[in-house]
Amino acid sequence: MTAVPAADVPLGPLIRLEGLHKWFGDNHVLRGIDLEVQRGSVVVVIGPSGSGKSTLLRCMNLLEEPTEGRVFFEGVELTDVRTDLNRVRRRIGIVFQAFNLFPHMTAKQNITIALRKVLKMEREEAERRALDELRRVGLEGKADSYPGRLSGGQQQRVAIARALALRPHLMLFDEVTSALDPELVKEVLDAMRALAEQGMTMVVVTHEMAFAREVGTRLLFMDNGRILEDAPPRELFAAPRDERTKSFLAHVL
Amino acid sequence: MVETEIRTGTAGETRPRRDLAWLLQQSTAPALATAAVGAASLAVVIVGTLVRVSLGGWVPLRDEVAALTSSGLRALLVAAIVLGVAASAAGWSTYRRMPTRTSREEAVAGAVLGLQGVILGALILVFSYGNVERIAANYLRWSEVTDQVGAFLNGAKITLLLAIGGEFLGVILGVILAIFLISKRATVRAPARAYVNLFRGTPLLLQIAFIGLALPLGFNVHANVLLFALVAFTLNTGAYSAEVFRAGIQSIERGQMEAARGLGMTYLQAMRYAIIPQAVRRIIPPLMNEFVILIKDTSLIVVLGLTAGQRDLFNVGYQGYGNSFNATFYIFAGLGYLIVTLPLIRLVNWVEKRMRSGLVGVTGL
Ligand SMILES: Nc1ncnc2c1ncn2[C@@H]1O[C@H](COP(=O)(O)OP(=O)(O)OP(=O)(O)O)[C@@H](O)[C@H]1O
Ligand SMILES: [Mg+2]
């Protein structure tokens, strides 16, 4: 499938970024990112608006194509044009700030569509798994509801269930609580916390500092397309090294 | 739509009932009377004129003119005008003092309807004292037209065949063009874009003339000229519907495609299961509008020099007028178009409303 031998499977990092750069036209958004994410870790990414957090996350499953640099997932180089990205993306779940549920499908159909069309599952099996996943996020009662009839928090939990149903090895979360009313944030964070406790490898872009502190195994601070800090959350909150980190934390804490 | 909203509301809180009894209870006698008199005024003008002329007979022309100038009709019109003036005066002077919203609306409705009765009644009255003979002879001379009903029916058939055939084939062509138009590769887009621009940038009349007259001559191919017309309508509709499809697909939020691809769907799967089902709702109303336009534009085959059996609705009227200088032919043809287009226009508006408000919670499609 790829020219690069899968040498670092299964002991190496789950995902590895090498010298990643991204330009949007003249806008240099990622300026040399090197990152390894180990299995079972929860990497939380914080940083000011426009610093490139979303772009970094979207480069991890090649929804955004890096201008330069390489991305490896489970030893396979995603940036190699010969790699079948559709196969890889089954194993990388992504959840967006705007939920992006399919509005013309029920919660259950949102989940079964990929199971059936991507994993080629039988209908009954797909529905069973969809209901299991909905139960996990506490929404088995909403299986036949359309997204428009669900609250933002419920929609986001369906989106998480939809991604989890494919049994991914890595989950990417891009500010998944930012569009929610404050009272709905907790239910989504709780679902993510439970996931982390089960050992899921996660990369989480968020502004929820309490979540970062409790759940994160690593905290990255990004500014202007670079990773300025990379440390365990408690350490970073206690003693940020970079001036910009200090002022950012002073603003958000 | 509004009803489903309300029905899903919290149980226990009762929805205020807005039935006939409630309306009557909200009304006042003067308001109701004003509305009734105003409506009567307009009704007497319209129904009275139609009934009076029908009684006298629409043909021959002599009877029609006699009916239009009859003292009976004039008396009816004067009565209607009096009613209209009364309703208007009552309505305008009292509506501000009406106690409920319903009664106020009734008073205003009576005043407006009365005013319309006055204006329309006065117009017909003035007309009945004018040169009725000449006007009726030009625009209301039905006898020659009714002789041609068979030709008109055949014309309507041709109009519909051209429009339906052109729309159907054009939509198929449009889907194919749209697939090219939304490609991210410029080399794929370019030919489709050139095609669409060519057909959107030149007059349909020119396309019909070129395909229907110049092509058969230059390439020495001969067939029913209507077939060439159908080709022209297909090619033209293909260009327009391609743009409708493209716009519909591109109007779906980027996040939908990203979510589908993020789940491992291929581009085609994402299109088929996520994007197109949503785009269809946005595409159908403009497509139906295009169809209404096409129904009317089929009349442009007038440039092709048609024989008797080839004439569409407009061309039957056009031919009839050319032979007799009786413009009633145009009026009759116009009515023929309205019979088809008015229900369609209503349907488009209805579908548009449903699709706009009903994106969420609608299965199928
Ligand atoms: N598709 C795109 N086309 C052009 N520019 C883009 C695109 N996506 C992002 N950008 C630009 O890239 C820069 C970084 O955007 P990004 O969304 O990665 O930032 P972010 O750190 O996620 O910010 P936020 O906290 O506001 O979400 C911004 O200047 C943005 O305008
Ligand atoms: Mg972002």
XYZ file of C-alpha atoms and ligand atoms in Angstrom:
650
model
C 0.000 0.000 0.000
C 2.876 2.339 0.659
C 6.497 2.668 -0.251
C 7.544 3.168 3.356
C 7.937 -0.027 5.377
C 5.722 -0.164 8.440
C 8.740 -0.446 10.683
C 7.445 1.313 13.752
C 4.293 -0.786 14.106
C 3.108 -1.564 16.682
C 5.680 -0.199 19.092
C 6.342 3.233 17.648
C 4.114 6.263 17.951
C 0.556 5.972 16.675
C 0.933 9.115 14.607
C 4.019 11.048 13.682
C 4.335 14.419 11.981
C 7.617 15.423 10.398
C 8.508 18.951 9.389
C 4.938 19.902 8.627
C 4.262 23.186 6.817
C 0.987 24.526 5.519
C 0.416 27.575 3.389
C -3.008 28.928 2.453
C -1.909 31.101 -0.442
C 0.627 33.430 1.146
C -0.612 32.661 4.637
C 1.988 30.477 6.346
C -0.245 28.694 8.843
C 1.900 25.778 10.031
C 5.596 26.567 10.328
C 7.428 23.330 10.912
C 5.593 20.928 13.192
C 7.262 17.790 14.518
C 5.101 15.672 16.752
C 4.706 12.104 17.908
C 1.613 10.838 19.671
C 1.964 7.617 21.654
C -0.797 5.069 21.969
C -3.140 5.735 24.864
C -2.097 9.334 25.351
C -4.411 12.318 25.378
C -2.736 15.278 23.729
C -4.489 18.565 24.364
C -3.737 21.487 22.066
C -4.351 25.055 23.158
C -3.428 28.384 21.649
C -4.851 31.671 20.431
C -7.333 31.883 17.578
C -5.710 31.542 14.178
C -2.605 29.861 15.542
C -3.209 26.814 13.335
C -4.693 24.305 15.791
C -7.526 23.202 13.508
C -5.248 23.044 10.515
C -2.806 20.858 12.444
C -5.615 18.514 13.475
C -6.987 18.302 9.943
C -3.540 17.507 8.607
C -3.519 14.408 10.807
C -6.137 12.683 8.661
C -5.253 14.602 5.509
C -8.567 16.457 5.351
C -6.092 19.262 4.800
C -3.096 18.418 2.676
C 0.196 19.632 4.161
C 2.211 21.772 1.774
C 5.411 20.247 3.068
C 6.370 17.490 5.470
C 5.154 13.998 6.168
C 2.450 12.353 8.237
C 2.711 8.739 9.427
C -0.163 6.839 10.987
C 0.485 3.340 12.288
C 3.642 3.339 10.250
C 1.920 4.213 6.977
C 2.838 7.451 5.290
C -0.404 9.342 4.646
C 1.333 12.033 2.648
C 2.368 9.425 0.075
C -0.047 9.912 -2.827
C -0.296 6.155 -3.280
C -1.794 5.635 0.182
C -5.515 4.850 0.180
C -6.703 7.574 2.528
C -10.244 6.237 2.681
C -8.939 3.096 4.382
C -6.830 5.063 6.826
C -9.575 7.494 7.749
C -11.764 4.657 9.034
C -9.275 4.315 11.840
C -9.078 8.034 12.619
C -12.261 9.516 14.010
C -12.774 13.268 13.810
C -15.353 15.405 15.587
C -15.939 19.018 14.603
C -16.990 22.174 16.381
C -20.063 22.410 14.131
C -21.093 18.744 14.684
C -21.620 18.266 10.930
C -24.232 15.577 11.385
C -26.119 14.699 8.203
C -29.378 16.600 8.693
C -31.429 14.318 6.446
C -30.641 11.213 8.482
C -31.718 10.146 11.968
C -29.132 9.786 14.706
C -29.030 6.062 14.031
C -28.743 6.495 10.264
C -25.917 8.977 10.780
C -24.011 6.152 12.412
C -25.056 3.228 10.228
C -24.345 4.947 6.920
C -20.575 4.684 7.307
C -20.784 1.222 8.895
C -22.727 -0.057 5.938
C -21.081 1.810 3.086
C -17.519 1.976 4.365
C -17.196 -1.157 6.483
C -19.783 -3.013 4.317
C -21.611 -4.262 7.393
C -24.988 -5.971 7.205
C -27.928 -3.809 8.173
C -28.783 -5.636 11.401
C -25.212 -5.655 12.638
C -24.769 -1.979 11.771
C -27.952 -1.045 13.599
C -26.970 -3.056 16.616
C -23.623 -1.337 16.783
C -25.214 2.079 16.236
C -27.550 1.512 19.160
C -24.633 0.320 21.286
C -22.685 3.469 20.496
C -25.694 5.677 21.179
C -26.159 3.938 24.523
C -22.528 4.654 25.369
C -23.157 8.380 25.004
C -26.519 8.099 26.748
C -28.712 8.665 23.714
C -30.314 5.313 22.935
C -33.691 7.044 23.244
C -32.848 9.444 20.437
C -31.937 6.868 17.811
C -34.767 7.874 15.504
C -34.524 11.623 16.043
C -33.246 13.915 13.331
C -30.359 16.210 14.274
C -32.629 19.248 14.031
C -34.691 17.863 16.903
C -31.665 17.376 19.175
C -29.936 19.871 21.426
C -26.399 20.910 20.543
C -24.959 18.700 23.247
C -26.966 15.725 22.046
C -25.917 16.362 18.456
C -22.292 16.489 19.448
C -22.609 13.224 21.363
C -24.168 11.615 18.296
C -21.220 12.910 16.271
C -18.851 11.305 18.766
C -20.800 8.043 18.644
C -20.716 8.182 14.841
C -16.935 8.461 14.836
C -16.494 5.788 17.525
C -18.698 3.282 15.730
C -15.942 2.723 13.189
C -13.715 1.588 16.102
C -10.969 4.112 15.355
C -7.486 3.890 16.815
C -7.186 7.654 17.097
C -9.778 10.320 17.832
C -9.405 13.968 16.836
C -11.560 16.583 18.573
C -11.642 20.144 17.245
C -13.175 22.512 19.798
C -16.136 20.210 20.109
C -17.704 22.185 22.957
C -17.155 25.706 21.609
C -20.538 25.918 19.889
C -22.455 24.681 22.926
C -24.363 26.520 25.605
C -22.490 26.316 28.907
C -24.943 23.884 30.475
C -24.434 21.429 27.592
C -20.640 21.407 27.700
C -20.400 18.997 30.586
C -22.275 16.126 28.964
C -19.911 16.208 25.987
C -16.780 16.500 28.109
C -17.977 13.604 30.255
C -18.296 11.429 27.165
C -14.746 12.367 26.149
C -13.428 11.753 29.640
C -14.948 8.268 29.661
C -13.330 7.601 26.322
C -9.918 8.652 27.619
C -10.327 6.377 30.620
C -10.880 3.464 28.257
C -7.469 4.141 26.797
C -8.406 5.832 23.530
C -5.622 7.831 21.920
C -6.910 11.364 21.499
C -5.793 14.722 20.159
C -8.040 17.399 21.572
C -8.119 21.066 20.557
C -10.014 22.872 23.280
C -10.395 25.961 25.403
C -11.570 23.889 28.385
C -8.574 24.274 30.672
C -10.017 22.157 33.482
C -10.521 19.321 31.038
C -6.985 19.756 29.737
C -5.589 19.589 33.258
C -7.559 16.526 34.362
C -7.641 14.395 31.250
C -4.630 15.452 29.220
C -1.404 13.494 29.390
C 0.316 16.185 27.324
C -0.481 19.785 26.724
C 0.733 21.610 23.617
C 0.662 25.351 23.309
C 0.565 26.606 19.733
C 1.151 30.098 18.507
C 1.640 31.393 15.008
C 1.994 27.958 13.432
C 4.512 26.555 15.888
C 4.345 24.343 18.958
C 5.898 26.506 21.655
C 5.330 24.235 24.634
C 4.917 20.509 25.095
C 4.660 19.279 28.672
C 2.357 17.518 31.102
C -0.565 19.862 31.796
C 0.109 20.399 35.472
C 3.715 21.333 34.764
C 2.769 23.680 31.998
C 0.049 25.409 33.987
C 2.365 25.713 36.972
C 5.433 26.957 35.127
C 5.040 28.017 31.516
C 8.400 28.707 29.945
C 7.493 30.936 27.026
C 6.315 34.492 27.559
C 3.478 34.036 25.085
C 2.256 30.969 26.933
C 2.242 32.954 30.135
C 0.172 35.756 28.727
C -2.192 33.334 26.983
C -2.746 31.381 30.180
C -3.203 34.592 32.112
C -6.050 35.430 29.745
C -7.860 32.106 29.751
C -7.386 30.933 33.351
C -45.107 23.573 9.073
C -46.331 25.910 11.731
C -48.762 23.242 12.832
C -46.125 20.601 13.400
C -44.148 23.092 15.443
C -47.062 23.706 17.671
C -48.014 20.066 17.989
C -44.588 19.141 19.259
C -44.848 21.827 21.953
C -45.008 20.898 25.608
C -47.953 18.750 26.496
C -50.564 20.282 28.754
C -50.336 23.839 27.474
C -53.402 24.172 25.266
C -53.128 25.833 21.945
C -55.639 28.664 21.412
C -58.338 27.541 19.016
C -58.773 29.600 15.880
C -61.925 28.148 14.370
C -64.970 29.717 12.757
C -66.801 30.169 16.040
C -63.790 31.995 17.441
C -63.630 34.226 14.350
C -67.311 35.109 14.663
C -66.896 35.857 18.310
C -64.011 38.208 17.481
C -66.021 39.986 14.802
C -68.458 42.846 15.171
C -71.624 43.191 13.113
C -70.577 46.437 11.370
C -67.200 44.963 10.439
C -68.774 41.835 9.027
C -71.316 43.922 7.110
C -68.579 46.089 5.621
C -66.639 43.030 4.481
C -69.762 41.460 3.006
C -70.797 44.589 1.109
C -67.292 45.132 -0.273
C -67.057 41.519 -1.422
C -70.533 41.758 -2.932
C -69.536 44.838 -4.921
C -66.560 43.119 -6.563
C -68.510 39.889 -7.042
C -71.400 41.659 -8.754
C -69.010 43.322 -11.197
C -67.148 40.139 -12.146
C -69.867 37.503 -11.893
C -72.567 39.867 -13.159
C -70.639 40.760 -16.307
C -69.726 37.159 -17.044
C -73.271 35.893 -16.446
C -74.892 38.687 -18.442
C -72.614 38.134 -21.460
C -73.024 34.374 -21.174
C -76.793 34.752 -21.159
C -76.659 36.953 -24.248
C -74.049 34.650 -25.824
C -70.306 35.137 -26.482
C -70.950 34.385 -30.143
C -71.949 35.773 -32.528
C -70.273 39.093 -32.022
C -73.604 40.944 -32.359
C -75.043 39.227 -29.285
C -71.877 39.803 -27.313
C -71.910 43.499 -28.071
C -75.590 43.685 -27.248
C -74.973 42.096 -23.881
C -72.041 44.380 -23.090
C -74.052 47.499 -23.909
C -77.323 46.299 -22.370
C -79.039 48.536 -19.871
C -79.341 45.526 -17.553
C -75.569 45.179 -17.279
C -75.145 48.914 -16.831
C -77.661 48.949 -14.012
C -75.836 46.049 -12.389
C -72.516 47.900 -12.641
C -73.965 51.075 -11.167
C -75.385 49.046 -8.292
C -72.014 47.421 -7.715
C -70.288 50.809 -7.720
C -72.742 52.114 -5.156
C -72.116 49.079 -2.957
C -68.379 49.524 -3.374
C -68.457 53.189 -2.431
C -70.553 52.362 0.621
C -68.226 49.589 1.764
C -65.156 51.722 1.196
C -66.554 54.687 3.066
C -67.716 52.543 5.964
C -64.496 50.559 6.106
C -62.046 53.445 5.986
C -63.982 55.523 8.465
C -64.453 52.795 11.071
C -61.507 50.404 10.973
C -59.441 52.298 13.527
C -62.204 52.031 16.077
C -62.787 48.311 15.700
C -62.317 46.515 19.039
C -60.461 43.406 17.864
C -57.813 42.613 15.318
C -60.228 40.362 13.443
C -62.915 43.007 13.130
C -60.360 45.579 12.059
C -59.094 43.283 9.326
C -62.676 42.672 8.194
C -63.371 46.383 7.921
C -60.170 46.950 5.944
C -60.941 43.995 3.681
C -64.419 45.385 2.982
C -62.984 48.792 2.143
C -60.318 47.356 -0.178
C -62.670 44.963 -1.947
C -65.233 47.743 -2.332
C -62.630 50.008 -3.886
C -61.655 47.264 -6.323
C -65.354 46.808 -7.218
C -65.693 50.546 -7.847
C -62.623 50.712 -10.084
C -63.371 47.588 -12.104
C -67.102 48.433 -12.357
C -66.327 51.962 -13.526
C -63.888 50.652 -16.147
C -66.449 48.265 -17.620
C -69.165 50.934 -17.444
C -67.018 53.465 -19.327
C -66.135 50.735 -21.805
C -69.814 49.894 -22.379
C -70.426 53.530 -23.434
C -67.368 53.488 -25.697
C -66.743 51.838 -29.058
C -67.721 48.400 -27.830
C -68.222 47.087 -31.304
C -64.701 47.802 -32.418
C -63.006 46.525 -29.285
C -65.087 43.366 -29.158
C -64.430 42.768 -32.833
C -60.675 42.935 -32.189
C -60.277 41.201 -28.870
C -63.440 39.294 -28.101
C -64.328 37.760 -31.462
C -64.573 34.175 -30.332
C -66.284 32.524 -33.291
C -63.149 32.287 -35.451
C -61.130 31.130 -32.483
C -63.510 28.408 -31.461
C -63.350 27.082 -34.994
C -59.675 26.424 -34.303
C -60.023 24.632 -30.984
C -58.678 21.439 -32.531
C -55.596 23.248 -33.785
C -55.120 24.839 -30.370
C -55.318 21.483 -28.637
C -52.744 20.072 -30.997
C -50.647 23.172 -30.353
C -50.862 22.638 -26.609
C -49.738 19.060 -27.119
C -46.704 20.202 -29.099
C -45.875 22.872 -26.536
C -45.939 20.301 -23.751
C -44.037 17.683 -25.716
C -41.259 20.138 -26.520
C -41.108 21.464 -22.974
C -41.275 18.108 -21.195
C -38.933 16.426 -23.660
C -36.456 19.310 -23.570
C -36.558 19.470 -19.781
C -36.120 15.724 -19.323
C -33.246 15.332 -21.760
C -31.775 18.661 -20.672
C -31.706 17.583 -17.032
C -29.831 14.411 -17.945
C -27.320 16.481 -19.894
C -27.205 18.968 -17.025
C -26.313 16.288 -14.467
C -23.400 15.153 -16.602
C -22.199 18.722 -17.145
C -22.535 19.500 -13.436
C -20.334 16.554 -12.501
C -17.624 18.140 -14.637
C -18.337 21.646 -13.357
C -17.715 20.736 -9.705
C -14.455 18.956 -10.377
C -11.472 20.349 -8.540
C -9.420 19.863 -11.711
C -9.425 22.795 -14.109
C -8.814 20.513 -17.083
C -12.080 18.705 -16.371
C -14.048 21.867 -15.642
C -12.934 23.852 -18.662
C -14.893 22.119 -21.452
C -18.099 22.013 -19.412
C -17.671 25.649 -18.454
C -17.140 26.599 -22.092
C -20.281 24.731 -23.117
C -22.407 26.312 -20.401
C -21.115 29.787 -21.169
C -21.795 29.333 -24.879
C -25.417 28.396 -24.315
C -26.027 30.894 -21.547
C -24.288 33.657 -23.435
C -26.239 33.480 -26.694
C -29.969 33.982 -27.289
C -32.132 30.883 -27.282
C -33.737 32.242 -30.434
C -30.350 32.202 -32.168
C -29.726 28.644 -31.004
C -33.093 27.509 -32.326
C -32.519 29.210 -35.672
C -29.010 27.815 -35.952
C -29.894 24.253 -35.002
C -33.261 24.217 -36.732
C -32.369 26.022 -39.957
C -28.638 26.334 -40.467
C -27.517 22.898 -39.294
C -29.900 20.901 -41.504
C -28.799 22.968 -44.462
C -25.057 22.878 -43.806
C -24.930 19.186 -42.959
C -27.660 18.174 -45.329
C -29.649 16.285 -42.688
C -33.393 16.323 -42.905
C -35.987 15.482 -40.321
C -39.047 17.027 -38.752
C -38.058 20.549 -37.824
C -39.556 19.990 -34.368
C -36.884 17.394 -33.741
C -34.228 20.037 -34.302
C -36.166 22.336 -32.007
C -36.143 19.626 -29.341
C -32.370 19.334 -29.715
C -32.012 23.080 -29.253
C -34.178 23.084 -26.119
C -32.284 20.096 -24.727
C -28.876 21.685 -25.251
C -30.049 24.978 -23.792
C -31.766 23.400 -20.793
C -28.670 21.277 -20.224
C -26.592 24.407 -19.756
C -29.024 26.105 -17.396
C -29.803 23.038 -15.310
C -26.092 22.255 -15.013
C -25.675 25.608 -13.282
C -28.640 24.861 -11.035
C -27.120 21.520 -10.027
C -23.696 23.013 -9.486
C -25.036 25.836 -7.331
C -27.194 23.410 -5.344
C -24.325 21.079 -4.616
C -21.899 23.841 -3.775
C -24.411 25.438 -1.421
C -24.126 22.482 0.949
C -21.831 23.404 3.832
C -18.232 22.260 3.440
C -18.458 20.483 6.778
C -20.829 17.883 5.335
C -18.270 16.705 2.819
C -15.547 16.787 5.472
C -17.629 14.752 7.894
C -18.351 12.155 5.221
C -14.732 11.925 4.094
C -13.607 11.881 7.712
C -15.661 8.706 8.146
C -13.730 7.064 5.332
C -16.318 7.518 2.590
C -15.005 7.934 -0.922
C -15.771 11.148 -2.791
C -18.568 9.424 -4.688
C -20.062 7.900 -1.544
C -19.970 11.272 0.181
C -21.725 12.824 -2.806
C -24.327 10.114 -3.037
C -25.238 9.698 0.634
C -24.432 13.058 2.202
C -24.376 15.875 -0.342
C -26.836 15.087 -3.141
C -29.806 14.190 -0.907
C -29.496 17.607 0.683
C -28.802 19.412 -2.578
C -31.891 17.947 -4.236
C -34.116 19.968 -1.931
C -32.435 23.150 -3.062
C -32.341 22.131 -6.711
C -35.953 21.171 -7.306
C -37.564 24.622 -6.982
C -35.207 26.425 -9.411
C -35.454 23.477 -11.774
C -39.232 23.759 -11.778
C -38.900 27.465 -12.448
C -36.722 26.671 -15.431
C -39.424 24.332 -16.654
C -42.092 27.043 -16.461
C -39.808 29.327 -18.446
C -39.194 26.594 -21.005
C -42.923 26.041 -21.518
C -43.208 29.654 -22.616
C -39.938 29.699 -24.562
C -40.997 26.833 -26.815
C -42.978 29.531 -28.664
C -39.661 30.700 -30.145
C -39.930 27.932 -32.744
C -41.838 30.596 -34.657
C -38.599 31.272 -36.559
C -38.571 27.779 -38.028
C -41.354 28.258 -40.565
C -43.794 25.688 -39.298
C -46.425 23.742 -41.181
C -49.958 23.410 -39.825
C -49.395 20.262 -37.750
C -46.139 21.576 -36.259
C -47.509 24.700 -34.609
C -47.373 25.003 -30.853
C -49.872 26.909 -28.745
C -48.420 30.322 -29.509
C -47.926 29.630 -33.184
C -51.535 28.547 -33.663
C -52.561 31.899 -32.217
C -49.909 33.726 -34.235
C -51.093 32.075 -37.437
C -54.743 32.771 -36.595
C -54.017 36.443 -35.997
C -52.024 36.649 -39.205
C -54.963 35.312 -41.165
C -57.706 37.388 -39.555
C -56.148 40.234 -37.549
C -58.349 38.950 -34.758
C -56.360 39.342 -31.537
C -58.747 37.032 -29.742
C -56.413 34.311 -31.016
C -53.657 35.689 -28.791
C -55.969 35.968 -25.825
C -57.058 32.376 -26.288
C -53.469 31.153 -26.608
C -52.532 33.176 -23.537
C -55.308 31.526 -21.556
C -53.980 28.173 -22.739
C -50.538 28.933 -21.297
C -52.028 30.115 -18.023
C -53.976 26.879 -17.603
C -50.653 25.032 -17.570
C -48.354 27.546 -15.912
C -50.503 28.875 -13.067
C -50.881 25.499 -11.310
C -47.180 24.874 -11.884
C -46.228 28.226 -10.404
C -48.394 27.481 -7.382
C -46.752 24.097 -7.073
C -43.265 25.628 -7.218
C -44.124 28.099 -4.488
C -45.551 25.358 -2.336
C -42.578 23.062 -2.849
C -40.201 25.942 -2.192
C -41.866 26.739 1.093
C -41.907 23.105 2.171
C -38.307 22.530 1.284
C -37.106 25.656 2.977
C -38.766 24.943 6.270
C -38.687 21.176 6.042
C -35.005 20.416 5.676
C -34.984 18.823 9.073
C -37.153 15.846 9.797
C -38.033 14.952 6.227
C -37.167 11.412 5.255
C -36.630 10.091 1.775
C -35.292 12.046 -1.162
N -9.503 26.563 4.129
C -8.761 27.666 4.404
N -8.437 28.528 3.431
C -7.693 29.617 3.681
N -7.224 29.936 4.888
C -7.512 29.125 5.924
C -8.298 27.943 5.736
N -8.431 27.338 6.924
C -7.753 28.090 7.811
N -7.190 29.171 7.221
C -6.354 30.170 7.882
O -5.359 29.517 8.593
C -5.095 30.166 9.821
C -5.170 29.185 10.936
O -6.489 28.690 11.012
P -6.915 27.562 12.038
O -8.356 27.329 11.822
O -6.005 26.404 11.937
O -6.668 28.283 13.422
P -7.153 27.833 14.868
O -5.953 27.845 15.727
O -7.916 26.575 14.773
O -8.088 29.026 15.299
P -9.458 28.989 16.115
O -9.079 28.886 17.563
O -10.070 30.305 15.800
O -10.243 27.837 15.619
C -6.082 31.303 9.917
O -5.422 32.487 9.556
C -7.133 30.962 8.899
O -7.649 32.126 8.349
Mg -9.991 26.069 14.973
